[in-house]
GROMACS .gro file of C-alpha atoms in nm:
model
  249
    1MET     CA    1   0.697   3.019  -3.330
    2SER     CA    2   0.731   3.376  -3.427
    3LEU     CA    3   0.790   3.314  -3.779
    4ASP     CA    4   0.519   3.348  -4.045
    5ARG     CA    5   0.298   3.046  -3.984
    6ARG     CA    6   0.187   2.992  -4.342
    7THR     CA    7   0.540   3.030  -4.478
    8LEU     CA    8   0.687   2.802  -4.216
    9LEU     CA    9   0.436   2.552  -4.271
   10LYS     CA   10   0.454   2.541  -4.619
   11ILE     CA   11   0.838   2.487  -4.613
   12GLY     CA   12   0.883   2.241  -4.320
   13ALA     CA   13   0.555   2.055  -4.227
   14ALA     CA   14   0.700   1.714  -4.389
   15SER     CA   15   1.009   1.755  -4.205
   16VAL     CA   16   0.863   1.845  -3.909
   17ALA     CA   17   0.644   1.544  -3.923
   18GLY     CA   18   0.950   1.335  -3.968
   19VAL     CA   19   1.204   1.488  -3.750
   20ALA     CA   20   0.983   1.565  -3.483
   21LEU     CA   21   0.839   1.211  -3.442
   22ALA     CA   22   1.139   1.031  -3.473
   23GLY     CA   23   1.101   0.863  -3.127
   24ALA     CA   24   0.738   0.980  -3.040
   25ALA     CA   25   0.568   0.627  -3.078
   26THR     CA   26   0.829   0.431  -2.872
   27GLY     CA   27   0.780   0.644  -2.541
   28THR     CA   28   1.164   0.613  -2.483
   29ALA     CA   29   1.321   0.833  -2.237
   30VAL     CA   30   1.544   1.132  -2.363
   31ALA     CA   31   1.883   1.171  -2.169
   32ASP     CA   32   2.046   1.477  -2.042
   33THR     CA   33   1.742   1.673  -1.979
   34GLY     CA   34   1.893   1.814  -1.686
   35LEU     CA   35   1.606   1.709  -1.456
   36PRO     CA   36   1.631   1.495  -1.144
   37PRO     CA   37   1.532   1.137  -1.223
   38VAL     CA   38   1.190   1.002  -1.111
   39PRO     CA   39   1.183   0.632  -0.993
   40GLY     CA   40   0.914   0.436  -1.205
   41MET     CA   41   0.888   0.708  -1.468
   42LEU     CA   42   0.825   0.587  -1.811
   43GLY     CA   43   0.850   0.787  -2.139
   44ASP     CA   44   1.033   1.121  -2.228
   45ARG     CA   45   1.158   1.291  -1.903
   46ARG     CA   46   1.097   1.628  -2.046
   47ALA     CA   47   0.768   1.586  -2.180
   48ASN     CA   48   0.660   1.429  -1.863
   49GLU     CA   49   0.792   1.737  -1.675
   50LEU     CA   50   0.610   1.960  -1.904
   51TRP     CA   51   0.268   1.822  -1.854
   52TYR     CA   52   0.300   1.751  -1.475
   53GLN     CA   53   0.416   2.105  -1.451
   54LEU     CA   54   0.116   2.227  -1.626
   55ASP     CA   55  -0.114   2.020  -1.410
   56GLU     CA   56   0.099   2.204  -1.106
   57ILE     CA   57   0.002   2.534  -1.222
   58ALA     CA   58  -0.332   2.510  -1.358
   59LEU     CA   59  -0.510   2.252  -1.168
   60TYR     CA   60  -0.315   2.160  -0.833
   61HIS     CA   61  -0.170   2.476  -0.725
   62PRO     CA   62  -0.272   2.750  -0.934
   63SER     CA   63  -0.200   3.112  -0.821
   64GLN     CA   64  -0.455   3.367  -0.727
   65ALA     CA   65  -0.459   3.509  -1.048
   66VAL     CA   66  -0.552   3.221  -1.219
   67LEU     CA   67  -0.787   3.153  -0.991
   68ASP     CA   68  -0.957   3.474  -1.042
   69ALA     CA   69  -0.957   3.390  -1.440
   70TYR     CA   70  -1.154   3.075  -1.378
   71ALA     CA   71  -1.403   3.229  -1.180
   72GLU     CA   72  -1.456   3.538  -1.442
   73LEU     CA   73  -1.479   3.257  -1.724
   74GLY     CA   74  -1.729   3.045  -1.518
   75ARG     CA   75  -1.911   3.343  -1.455
   76PHE     CA   76  -1.935   3.444  -1.831
   77ALA     CA   77  -2.015   3.128  -1.944
   78GLN     CA   78  -2.296   3.068  -1.724
   79GLU     CA   79  -2.461   3.394  -1.832
   80ASN     CA   80  -2.381   3.389  -2.212
   81ALA     CA   81  -2.321   3.026  -2.312
   82PRO     CA   82  -2.541   2.806  -2.098
   83ASP     CA   83  -2.512   2.481  -2.305
   84GLY     CA   84  -2.142   2.504  -2.259
   85LEU     CA   85  -1.827   2.709  -2.465
   86TYR     CA   86  -1.826   2.456  -2.692
   87GLU     CA   87  -2.162   2.462  -2.810
   88LYS     CA   88  -2.159   2.845  -2.832
   89TRP     CA   89  -1.837   2.861  -3.038
   90ARG     CA   90  -1.996   2.590  -3.290
   91GLU     CA   91  -2.300   2.803  -3.319
   92LEU     CA   92  -2.102   3.114  -3.389
   93SER     CA   93  -1.871   2.957  -3.610
   94ARG     CA   94  -2.129   2.832  -3.867
   95ASP     CA   95  -2.226   3.184  -3.906
   96PRO     CA   96  -2.122   3.398  -4.213
   97ALA     CA   97  -1.987   3.682  -3.941
   98TYR     CA   98  -1.731   3.423  -3.776
   99PRO     CA   99  -1.473   3.504  -3.637
  100LYS     CA  100  -1.568   3.867  -3.611
  101ASN     CA  101  -1.870   3.749  -3.431
  102TYR     CA  102  -1.681   3.526  -3.183
  103ALA     CA  103  -1.424   3.811  -3.129
  104GLU     CA  104  -1.727   4.009  -3.008
  105PHE     CA  105  -1.874   3.750  -2.775
  106ALA     CA  106  -1.533   3.653  -2.613
  107GLN     CA  107  -1.416   4.048  -2.573
  108PRO     CA  108  -1.567   4.078  -2.233
  109VAL     CA  109  -1.333   3.808  -2.075
  110GLU     CA  110  -1.010   3.912  -2.260
  111GLN     CA  111  -0.825   3.990  -1.958
  112PRO     CA  112  -0.847   3.629  -1.808
  113LEU     CA  113  -0.794   3.437  -2.140
  114ARG     CA  114  -0.453   3.665  -2.161
  115THR     CA  115  -0.380   3.545  -1.792
  116LEU     CA  116  -0.434   3.174  -1.901
  117SER     CA  117  -0.272   3.233  -2.257
  118THR     CA  118   0.043   3.358  -2.023
  119LEU     CA  119   0.013   3.049  -1.810
  120GLN     CA  120   0.007   2.782  -2.063
  121LEU     CA  121   0.290   2.962  -2.303
  122ASP     CA  122   0.511   3.039  -2.013
  123ASN     CA  123   0.535   2.646  -1.934
  124PHE     CA  124   0.588   2.564  -2.291
  125ASP     CA  125   0.872   2.756  -2.307
  126ARG     CA  126   1.022   2.654  -1.979
  127PHE     CA  127   1.077   2.335  -2.124
  128TYR     CA  128   1.062   2.372  -2.516
  129ARG     CA  129   1.166   2.734  -2.590
  130GLY     CA  130   1.324   2.736  -2.934
  131ASP     CA  131   1.245   2.355  -2.999
  132GLU     CA  132   0.907   2.330  -3.174
  133ALA     CA  133   1.009   1.980  -3.289
  134GLY     CA  134   1.023   1.870  -2.922
  135LEU     CA  135   0.701   2.042  -2.837
  136VAL     CA  136   0.533   1.851  -3.090
  137ARG     CA  137   0.693   1.503  -2.983
  138ALA     CA  138   0.548   1.612  -2.624
  139PHE     CA  139   0.210   1.637  -2.759
  140ALA     CA  140   0.231   1.328  -2.962
  141ASP     CA  141   0.344   1.143  -2.646
  142PHE     CA  142   0.050   1.319  -2.452
  143GLY     CA  143  -0.198   1.215  -2.699
  144GLN     CA  144  -0.095   0.854  -2.714
  145GLY     CA  145  -0.051   0.794  -2.347
  146VAL     CA  146   0.304   0.675  -2.330
  147LEU     CA  147   0.404   0.923  -2.048
  148TYR     CA  148   0.401   0.748  -1.724
  149ASP     CA  149   0.433   0.957  -1.415
  150PRO     CA  150   0.431   0.793  -1.061
  151ARG     CA  151   0.415   1.141  -0.884
  152ARG     CA  152   0.041   1.149  -0.920
  153ALA     CA  153  -0.021   0.800  -0.768
  154PRO     CA  154  -0.236   0.672  -0.654
  155GLN     CA  155  -0.528   0.960  -0.609
  156GLU     CA  156  -0.473   1.052  -0.982
  157SER     CA  157  -0.415   0.907  -1.322
  158GLU     CA  158  -0.056   0.806  -1.376
  159VAL     CA  159  -0.054   0.868  -1.748
  160HIS     CA  160  -0.004   1.212  -1.870
  161THR     CA  161  -0.319   1.229  -2.131
  162MET     CA  162  -0.610   1.417  -2.171
  163ASP     CA  163  -0.871   1.307  -1.934
  164GLY     CA  164  -1.199   1.126  -2.038
  165ASN     CA  165  -1.276   0.840  -2.316
  166PRO     CA  166  -1.354   1.006  -2.544
  167PRO     CA  167  -1.123   1.291  -2.461
  168SER     CA  168  -1.366   1.583  -2.501
  169SER     CA  169  -1.142   1.845  -2.336
  170TYR     CA  170  -0.946   1.895  -2.669
  171HIS     CA  171  -1.270   2.050  -2.818
  172PHE     CA  172  -1.258   2.292  -2.486
  173TRP     CA  173  -0.899   2.380  -2.546
  174HIS     CA  174  -0.961   2.456  -2.918
  175VAL     CA  175  -1.230   2.695  -2.832
  176ILE     CA  176  -1.023   2.878  -2.573
  177LEU     CA  177  -0.751   2.883  -2.786
  178ARG     CA  178  -0.951   3.052  -3.086
  179ALA     CA  179  -1.085   3.294  -2.857
  180GLN     CA  180  -0.746   3.401  -2.770
  181THR     CA  181  -0.637   3.418  -3.155
  182VAL     CA  182  -0.958   3.634  -3.246
  183LEU     CA  183  -0.877   3.866  -2.986
  184GLY     CA  184  -0.516   3.871  -3.107
  185ILE     CA  185  -0.389   3.706  -2.782
  186ASP     CA  186  -0.039   3.547  -2.857
  187ARG     CA  187  -0.198   3.489  -3.182
  188ARG     CA  188   0.111   3.340  -3.372
  189ARG     CA  189   0.200   3.157  -3.103
  190TRP     CA  190  -0.159   2.970  -3.054
  191ALA     CA  191  -0.151   2.938  -3.456
  192ARG     CA  192   0.130   2.710  -3.434
  193ILE     CA  193   0.008   2.539  -3.136
  194ASP     CA  194  -0.366   2.454  -3.263
  195PRO     CA  195  -0.246   2.194  -3.492
  196MET     CA  196  -0.059   2.016  -3.222
  197VAL     CA  197  -0.374   2.017  -3.011
  198GLY     CA  198  -0.574   1.850  -3.307
  199PHE     CA  199  -0.281   1.615  -3.377
  200ALA     CA  200  -0.283   1.493  -3.012
  201TRP     CA  201  -0.671   1.454  -3.031
  202ALA     CA  202  -0.631   1.252  -3.327
  203LEU     CA  203  -0.370   1.026  -3.180
  204GLN     CA  204  -0.562   0.987  -2.872
  205SER     CA  205  -0.880   0.906  -3.070
  206ILE     CA  206  -0.729   0.622  -3.226
  207ALA     CA  207  -0.502   0.492  -2.920
  208LYS     CA  208  -0.749   0.535  -2.669
  209PRO     CA  209  -0.493   0.530  -2.374
  210ASP     CA  210  -0.523   0.365  -2.041
  211HIS     CA  211  -0.512   0.655  -1.782
  212ARG     CA  212  -0.338   0.420  -1.514
  213HIS     CA  213  -0.083   0.233  -1.691
  214VAL     CA  214   0.182   0.328  -1.971
  215ASN     CA  215   0.053   0.238  -2.326
  216PRO     CA  216   0.241   0.118  -2.607
  217GLY     CA  217   0.215   0.380  -2.855
  218LEU     CA  218   0.095   0.382  -3.206
  219PRO     CA  219   0.285   0.245  -3.504
  220ARG     CA  220   0.545   0.513  -3.588
  221GLU     CA  221   0.444   0.528  -3.948
  222GLN     CA  222   0.074   0.557  -3.859
  223VAL     CA  223   0.178   0.856  -3.631
  224ARG     CA  224   0.388   1.024  -3.898
  225ALA     CA  225   0.097   0.991  -4.132
  226LEU     CA  226  -0.111   1.175  -3.874
  227ALA     CA  227   0.139   1.454  -3.851
  228ARG     CA  228   0.183   1.526  -4.209
  229HIS     CA  229  -0.216   1.550  -4.204
  230TRP     CA  230  -0.258   1.775  -3.879
  231LEU     CA  231   0.062   1.997  -3.831
  232PRO     CA  232   0.003   2.189  -4.164
  233ARG     CA  233  -0.379   2.266  -4.065
  234SER     CA  234  -0.509   2.626  -4.112
  235ALA     CA  235  -0.710   2.779  -3.846
  236ALA     CA  236  -1.025   2.753  -4.078
  237GLN     CA  237  -0.938   2.387  -4.137
  238LEU     CA  238  -0.913   2.325  -3.771
  239ASP     CA  239  -1.250   2.489  -3.709
  240ARG     CA  240  -1.396   2.264  -3.947
  241ASP     CA  241  -1.224   1.969  -3.767
  242PHE     CA  242  -1.345   2.057  -3.445
  243GLN     CA  243  -1.709   2.063  -3.547
  244SER     CA  244  -1.688   1.680  -3.540
  245ALA     CA  245  -1.729   1.522  -3.196
  246PRO     CA  246  -1.603   1.312  -2.999
  247TYR     CA  247  -1.348   1.197  -3.246
  248PRO     CA  248  -1.226   1.344  -3.566
  249ALA     CA  249  -1.439   1.277  -3.900
   0.00000   0.00000   0.00000
């Protein structure tokens, strides 16, 4: 992920779309992950663990540093974006001064944004360091809702996918991610991941997965076609894409 994004995408977008998604639509488990089996789990074992652990550290058992970051971002949003961070980003992104104006807007919360960036990237690296194709598959599985994890039952959704139907949190993720990139926070890493966020959003917008039961996944060729469209997207293209809500245009 540290390679130049533009060069990588021009050379490898088609191959990533093909190789990375060679099993993404099926939900079949991948052997030899080194992770203990979970009775009743369906779908890729490592992808299930990625999203499970992200929930653990970001939602269910966050550290005090993460809680402090949430609190600071919450206060900032109430004071500076009363209609919501997404609406504020959309307003600023339509101005000719963008993205400089957005960097100036987000600068007061640079530290909590750094905290959340480290939280997420460390988790991605824990399971997919050096395996970008695997991370693409994990996003594809997440968007389609083919990851069934009984460890959250019965209180929470058993399927690892974005909450909501439509899943509006993809927009919030993009807004936070873009604040990080315009402030230079792990810019290259998030420039590689943002197209995966858009890809998962597009998949979930079509699949409309059940949040309590494993889903069959979309046809493989449809997933590949969406990968070819989304994975090479530039920051400017993704900004235009996420102007559309709740689904891609």
